[in-house]
mmCIF file of C-alpha atoms in Angstrom:
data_model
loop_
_atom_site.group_PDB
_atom_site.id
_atom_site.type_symbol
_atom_site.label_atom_id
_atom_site.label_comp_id
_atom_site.label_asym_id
_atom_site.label_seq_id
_atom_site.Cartn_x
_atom_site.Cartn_y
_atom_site.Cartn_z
ATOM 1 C CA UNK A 213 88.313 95.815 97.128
ATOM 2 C CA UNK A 214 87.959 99.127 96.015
ATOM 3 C CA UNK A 215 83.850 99.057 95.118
ATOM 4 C CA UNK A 216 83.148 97.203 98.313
ATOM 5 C CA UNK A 217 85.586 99.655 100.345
ATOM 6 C CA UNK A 218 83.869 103.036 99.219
ATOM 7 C CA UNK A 219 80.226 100.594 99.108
ATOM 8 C CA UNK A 220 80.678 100.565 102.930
ATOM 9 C CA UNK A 221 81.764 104.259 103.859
ATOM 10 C CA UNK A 222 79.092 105.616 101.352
ATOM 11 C CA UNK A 223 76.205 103.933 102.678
ATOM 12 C CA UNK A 224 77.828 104.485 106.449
ATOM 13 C CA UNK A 225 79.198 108.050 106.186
ATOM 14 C CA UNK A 226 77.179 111.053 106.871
ATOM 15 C CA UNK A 227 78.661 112.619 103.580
ATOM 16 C CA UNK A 228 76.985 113.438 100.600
ATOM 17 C CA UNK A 229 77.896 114.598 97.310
ATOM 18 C CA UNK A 230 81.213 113.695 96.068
ATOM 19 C CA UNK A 231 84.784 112.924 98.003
ATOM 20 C CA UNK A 232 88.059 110.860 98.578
ATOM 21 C CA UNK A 233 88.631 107.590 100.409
ATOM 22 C CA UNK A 234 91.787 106.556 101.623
ATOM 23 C CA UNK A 235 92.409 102.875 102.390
ATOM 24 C CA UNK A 236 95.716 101.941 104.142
ATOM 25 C CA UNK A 237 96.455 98.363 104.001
ATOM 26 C CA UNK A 238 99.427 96.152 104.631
ATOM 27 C CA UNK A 239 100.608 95.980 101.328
ATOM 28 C CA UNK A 240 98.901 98.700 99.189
ATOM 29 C CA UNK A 241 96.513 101.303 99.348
ATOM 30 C CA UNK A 242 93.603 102.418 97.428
ATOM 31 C CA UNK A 243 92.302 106.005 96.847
ATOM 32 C CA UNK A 244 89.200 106.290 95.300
ATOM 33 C CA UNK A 245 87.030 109.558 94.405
ATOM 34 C CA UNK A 246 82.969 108.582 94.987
ATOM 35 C CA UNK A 247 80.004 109.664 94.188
ATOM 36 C CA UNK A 248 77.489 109.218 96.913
ATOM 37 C CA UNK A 249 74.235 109.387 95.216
ATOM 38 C CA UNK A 250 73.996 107.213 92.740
ATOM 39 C CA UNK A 251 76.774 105.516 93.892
ATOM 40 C CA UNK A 252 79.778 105.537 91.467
ATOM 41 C CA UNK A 253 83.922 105.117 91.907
ATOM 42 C CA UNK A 254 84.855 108.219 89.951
ATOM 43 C CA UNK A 255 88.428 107.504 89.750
ATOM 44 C CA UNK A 256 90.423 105.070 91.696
ATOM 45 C CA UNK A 257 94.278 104.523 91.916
ATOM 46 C CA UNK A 258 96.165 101.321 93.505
ATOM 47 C CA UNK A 259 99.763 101.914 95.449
ATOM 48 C CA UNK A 260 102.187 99.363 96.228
ATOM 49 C CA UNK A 261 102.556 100.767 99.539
ATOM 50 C CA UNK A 262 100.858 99.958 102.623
ATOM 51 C CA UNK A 263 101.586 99.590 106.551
ATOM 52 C CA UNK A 264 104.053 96.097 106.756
ATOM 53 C CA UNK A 265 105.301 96.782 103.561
ATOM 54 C CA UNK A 266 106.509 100.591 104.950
ATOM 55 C CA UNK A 267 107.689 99.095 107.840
ATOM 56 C CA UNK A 268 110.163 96.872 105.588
ATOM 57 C CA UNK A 269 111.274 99.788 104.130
ATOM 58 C CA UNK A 270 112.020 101.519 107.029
ATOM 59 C CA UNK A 271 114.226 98.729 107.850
ATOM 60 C CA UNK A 272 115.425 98.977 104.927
ATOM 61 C CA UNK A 273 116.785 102.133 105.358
ATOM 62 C CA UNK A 274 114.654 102.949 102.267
ATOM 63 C CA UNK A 275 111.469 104.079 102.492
ATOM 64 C CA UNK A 276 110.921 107.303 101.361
ATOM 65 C CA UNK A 277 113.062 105.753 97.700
ATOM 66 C CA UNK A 278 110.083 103.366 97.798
ATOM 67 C CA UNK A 279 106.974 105.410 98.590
ATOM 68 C CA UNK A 280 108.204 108.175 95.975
ATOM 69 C CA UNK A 281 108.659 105.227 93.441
ATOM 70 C CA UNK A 282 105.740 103.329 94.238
ATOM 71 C CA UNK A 283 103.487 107.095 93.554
ATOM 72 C CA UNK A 284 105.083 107.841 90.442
ATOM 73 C CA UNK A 285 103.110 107.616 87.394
ATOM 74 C CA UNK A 286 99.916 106.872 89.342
ATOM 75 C CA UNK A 287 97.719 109.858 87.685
ATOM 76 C CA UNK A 288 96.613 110.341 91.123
ATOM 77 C CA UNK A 289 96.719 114.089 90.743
ATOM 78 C CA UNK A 290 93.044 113.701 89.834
ATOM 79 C CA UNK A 291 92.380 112.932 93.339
ATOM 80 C CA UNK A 292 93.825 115.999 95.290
ATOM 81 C CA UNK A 293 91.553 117.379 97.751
ATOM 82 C CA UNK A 294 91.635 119.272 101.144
ATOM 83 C CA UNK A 295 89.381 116.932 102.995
ATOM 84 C CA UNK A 296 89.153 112.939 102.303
ATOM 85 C CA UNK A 297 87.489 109.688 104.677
ATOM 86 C CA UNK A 298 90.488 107.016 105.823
ATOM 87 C CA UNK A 299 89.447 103.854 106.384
ATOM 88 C CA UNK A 300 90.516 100.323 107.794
ATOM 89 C CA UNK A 301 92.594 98.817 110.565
ATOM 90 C CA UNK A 302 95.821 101.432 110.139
ATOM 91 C CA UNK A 303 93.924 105.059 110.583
ATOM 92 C CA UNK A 304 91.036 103.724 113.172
ATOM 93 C CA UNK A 305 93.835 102.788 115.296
ATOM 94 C CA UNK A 306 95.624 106.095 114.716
ATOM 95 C CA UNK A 307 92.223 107.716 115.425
ATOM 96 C CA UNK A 308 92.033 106.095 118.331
ATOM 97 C CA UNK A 309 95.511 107.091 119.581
ATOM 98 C CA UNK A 310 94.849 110.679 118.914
ATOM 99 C CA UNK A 311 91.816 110.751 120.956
ATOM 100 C CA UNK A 312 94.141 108.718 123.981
ATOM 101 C CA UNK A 313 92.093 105.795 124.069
ATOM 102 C CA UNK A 314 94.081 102.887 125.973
ATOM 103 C CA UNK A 315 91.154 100.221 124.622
ATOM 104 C CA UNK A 316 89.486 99.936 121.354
ATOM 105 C CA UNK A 317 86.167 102.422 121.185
ATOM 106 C CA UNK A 318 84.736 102.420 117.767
ATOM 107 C CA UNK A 319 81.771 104.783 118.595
ATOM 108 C CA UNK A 320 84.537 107.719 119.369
ATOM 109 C CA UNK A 321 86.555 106.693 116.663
ATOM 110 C CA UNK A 322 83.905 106.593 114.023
ATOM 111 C CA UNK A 323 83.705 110.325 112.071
ATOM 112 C CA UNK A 324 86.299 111.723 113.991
ATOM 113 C CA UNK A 325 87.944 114.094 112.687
ATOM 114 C CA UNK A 326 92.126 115.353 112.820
ATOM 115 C CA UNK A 327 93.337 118.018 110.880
ATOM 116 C CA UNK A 328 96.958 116.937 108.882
ATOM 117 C CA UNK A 329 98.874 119.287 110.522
ATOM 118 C CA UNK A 330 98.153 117.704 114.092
ATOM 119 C CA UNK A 331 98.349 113.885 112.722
ATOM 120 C CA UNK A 332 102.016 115.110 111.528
ATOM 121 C CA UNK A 333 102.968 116.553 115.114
ATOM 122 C CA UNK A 334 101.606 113.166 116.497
ATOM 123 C CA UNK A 335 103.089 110.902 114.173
ATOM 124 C CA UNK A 336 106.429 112.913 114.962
ATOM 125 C CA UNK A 337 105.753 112.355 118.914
ATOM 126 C CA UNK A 338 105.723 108.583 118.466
ATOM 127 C CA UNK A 339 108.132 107.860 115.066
ATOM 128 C CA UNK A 340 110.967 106.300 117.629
ATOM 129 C CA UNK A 341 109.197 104.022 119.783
ATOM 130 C CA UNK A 342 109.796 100.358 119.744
ATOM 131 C CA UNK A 343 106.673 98.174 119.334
ATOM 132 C CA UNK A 344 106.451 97.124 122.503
ATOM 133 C CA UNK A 345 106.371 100.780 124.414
ATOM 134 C CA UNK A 346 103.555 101.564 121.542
ATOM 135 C CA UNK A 347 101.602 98.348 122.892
ATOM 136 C CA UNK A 348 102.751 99.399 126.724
ATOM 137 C CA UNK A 349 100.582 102.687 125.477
ATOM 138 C CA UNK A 350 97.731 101.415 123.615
ATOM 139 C CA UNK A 351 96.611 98.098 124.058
ATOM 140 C CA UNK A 352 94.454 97.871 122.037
ATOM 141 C CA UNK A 353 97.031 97.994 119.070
ATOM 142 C CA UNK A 354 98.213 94.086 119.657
ATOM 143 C CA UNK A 355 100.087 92.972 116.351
ATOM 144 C CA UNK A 356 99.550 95.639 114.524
ATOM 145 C CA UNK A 357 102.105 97.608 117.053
ATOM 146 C CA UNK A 358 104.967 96.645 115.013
ATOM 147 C CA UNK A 359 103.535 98.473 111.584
ATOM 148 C CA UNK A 360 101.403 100.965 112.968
ATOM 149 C CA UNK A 361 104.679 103.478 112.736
ATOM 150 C CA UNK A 362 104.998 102.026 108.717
ATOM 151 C CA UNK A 363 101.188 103.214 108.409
ATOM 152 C CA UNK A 364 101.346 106.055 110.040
ATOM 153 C CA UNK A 365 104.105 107.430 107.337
ATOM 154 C CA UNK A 366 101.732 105.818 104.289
ATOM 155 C CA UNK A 367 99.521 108.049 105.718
ATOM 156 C CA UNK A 368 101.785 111.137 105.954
ATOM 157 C CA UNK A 369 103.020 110.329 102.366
ATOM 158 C CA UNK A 370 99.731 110.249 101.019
ATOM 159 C CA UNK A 371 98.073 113.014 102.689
ATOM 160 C CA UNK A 372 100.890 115.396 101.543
ATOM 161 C CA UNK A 373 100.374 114.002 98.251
ATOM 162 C CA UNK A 374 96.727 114.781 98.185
ATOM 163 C CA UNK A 375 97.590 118.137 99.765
ATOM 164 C CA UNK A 376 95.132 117.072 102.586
ATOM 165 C CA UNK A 377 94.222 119.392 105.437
ATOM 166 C CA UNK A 378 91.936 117.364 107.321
ATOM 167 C CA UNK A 379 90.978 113.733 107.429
ATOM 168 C CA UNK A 380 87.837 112.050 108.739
ATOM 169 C CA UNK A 381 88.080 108.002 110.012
ATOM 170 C CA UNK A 382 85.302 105.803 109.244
ATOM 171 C CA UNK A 383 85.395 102.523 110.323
ATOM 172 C CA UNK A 384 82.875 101.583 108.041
ATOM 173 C CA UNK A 385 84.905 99.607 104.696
ATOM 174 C CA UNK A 386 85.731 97.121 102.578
ATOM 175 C CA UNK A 387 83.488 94.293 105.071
ATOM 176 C CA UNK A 388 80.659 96.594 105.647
ATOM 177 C CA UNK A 389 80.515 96.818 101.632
ATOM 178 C CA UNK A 390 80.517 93.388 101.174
ATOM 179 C CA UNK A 391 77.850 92.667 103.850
ATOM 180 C CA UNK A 392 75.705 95.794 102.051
ATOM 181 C CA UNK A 393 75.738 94.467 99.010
ATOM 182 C CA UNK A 394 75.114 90.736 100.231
ATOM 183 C CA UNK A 395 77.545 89.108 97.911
ATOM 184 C CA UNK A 396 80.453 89.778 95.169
ATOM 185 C CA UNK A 397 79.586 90.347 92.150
ATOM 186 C CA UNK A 398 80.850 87.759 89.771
ATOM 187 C CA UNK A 399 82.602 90.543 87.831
ATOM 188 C CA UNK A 400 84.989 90.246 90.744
ATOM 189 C CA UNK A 401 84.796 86.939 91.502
ATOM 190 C CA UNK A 402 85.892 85.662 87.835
ATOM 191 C CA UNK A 403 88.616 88.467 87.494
ATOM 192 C CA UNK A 404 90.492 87.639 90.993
ATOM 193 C CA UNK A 405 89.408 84.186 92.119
ATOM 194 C CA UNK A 406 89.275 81.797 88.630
#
């Protein structure tokens, strides 16, 4: 998931050189250092956190236990960095709340850019509402209103982590990859799938 994930916002981005990815999911995320040209994963690192399984958590009364737990002894301190790209369903639909969208626009939400300190405010502005006033809000959320706060603190978590002042959203990932590259690789295929 990783290769295809930073296969897509490498051949999509208007970056060059090296940098970070950040890829929220539902149940873990990936943060990968790339190297544009030739294309290489420099590092990667796997977490056992993502949006639904924050949003547990939360429930749970729990959550920052888990995230701390779930970073600890990832060696991820080789990835800090001012600046990194977020990808996937979790930050394009923060991205798109920033920028006040009420329906789905991926040609605003594609390279935009929010520095950390204003996705904290944000995140702080909307921490408390129920699902259903998020979805009142922003449409465009549907199902993913009820994790979208869970992500949103993945996100925080991380990016303080990473000691992040900025972030860039690229909805160009892990599908994008896959359709680059025109099929898996049976390196992939035979480790996850046989």
């Amino acid at each position: 998931e990783a290769y295809y994930t930073a296969l897509g916002v490498c051949q999509m981005a208007k970056a060059e050189g090296e940098f970070s990815i950040v890829d929220i999911g539902g149940a873990s995320s990936e943060i990968m250092k790339v190297r544009v040209k030739p294309f290489k994963i420099i590092n990667s690192v796997s977490l056992p956190m993502g949006s639904v399984r924050a949003t547990d958590w939360m429930s749970e009364d729990k959550l920052l236990n888990e995230l701390r737990s779930a970073w600890a002894g990832t060696g991820a301190k080789d990835l800090i960095t001012e600046e990194a790209i977020f990808v996937a369903g979790t930050m394009t639909s923060i991205a798109a709340m920033v920028l006040g969208l009420t329906k789905y626009e991926g040609d605003k939400v594609a390279n935009s850019k929010i520095e950390f300190e204003k996705l904290k405010k944000f995140v702080a502005s909307f921490s408390k509402c129920s699902a259903e006033d998020l979805l009142d809000q922003y449409p465009f959320l549907g199902k993913r209103s009820s994790s979208i706060i869970g992500g949103a603190e993945v996100a925080l978590f991380i990016g303080e982590k990473l000691g992040l002042k900025s972030l860039q959203i690229s909805p160009f990932g892990l599908r994008y990859g896959t359709i680059i590259a025109g099929s898996i690789e049976e390196q992939y295929v035979s480790r996850h799938f046989r």
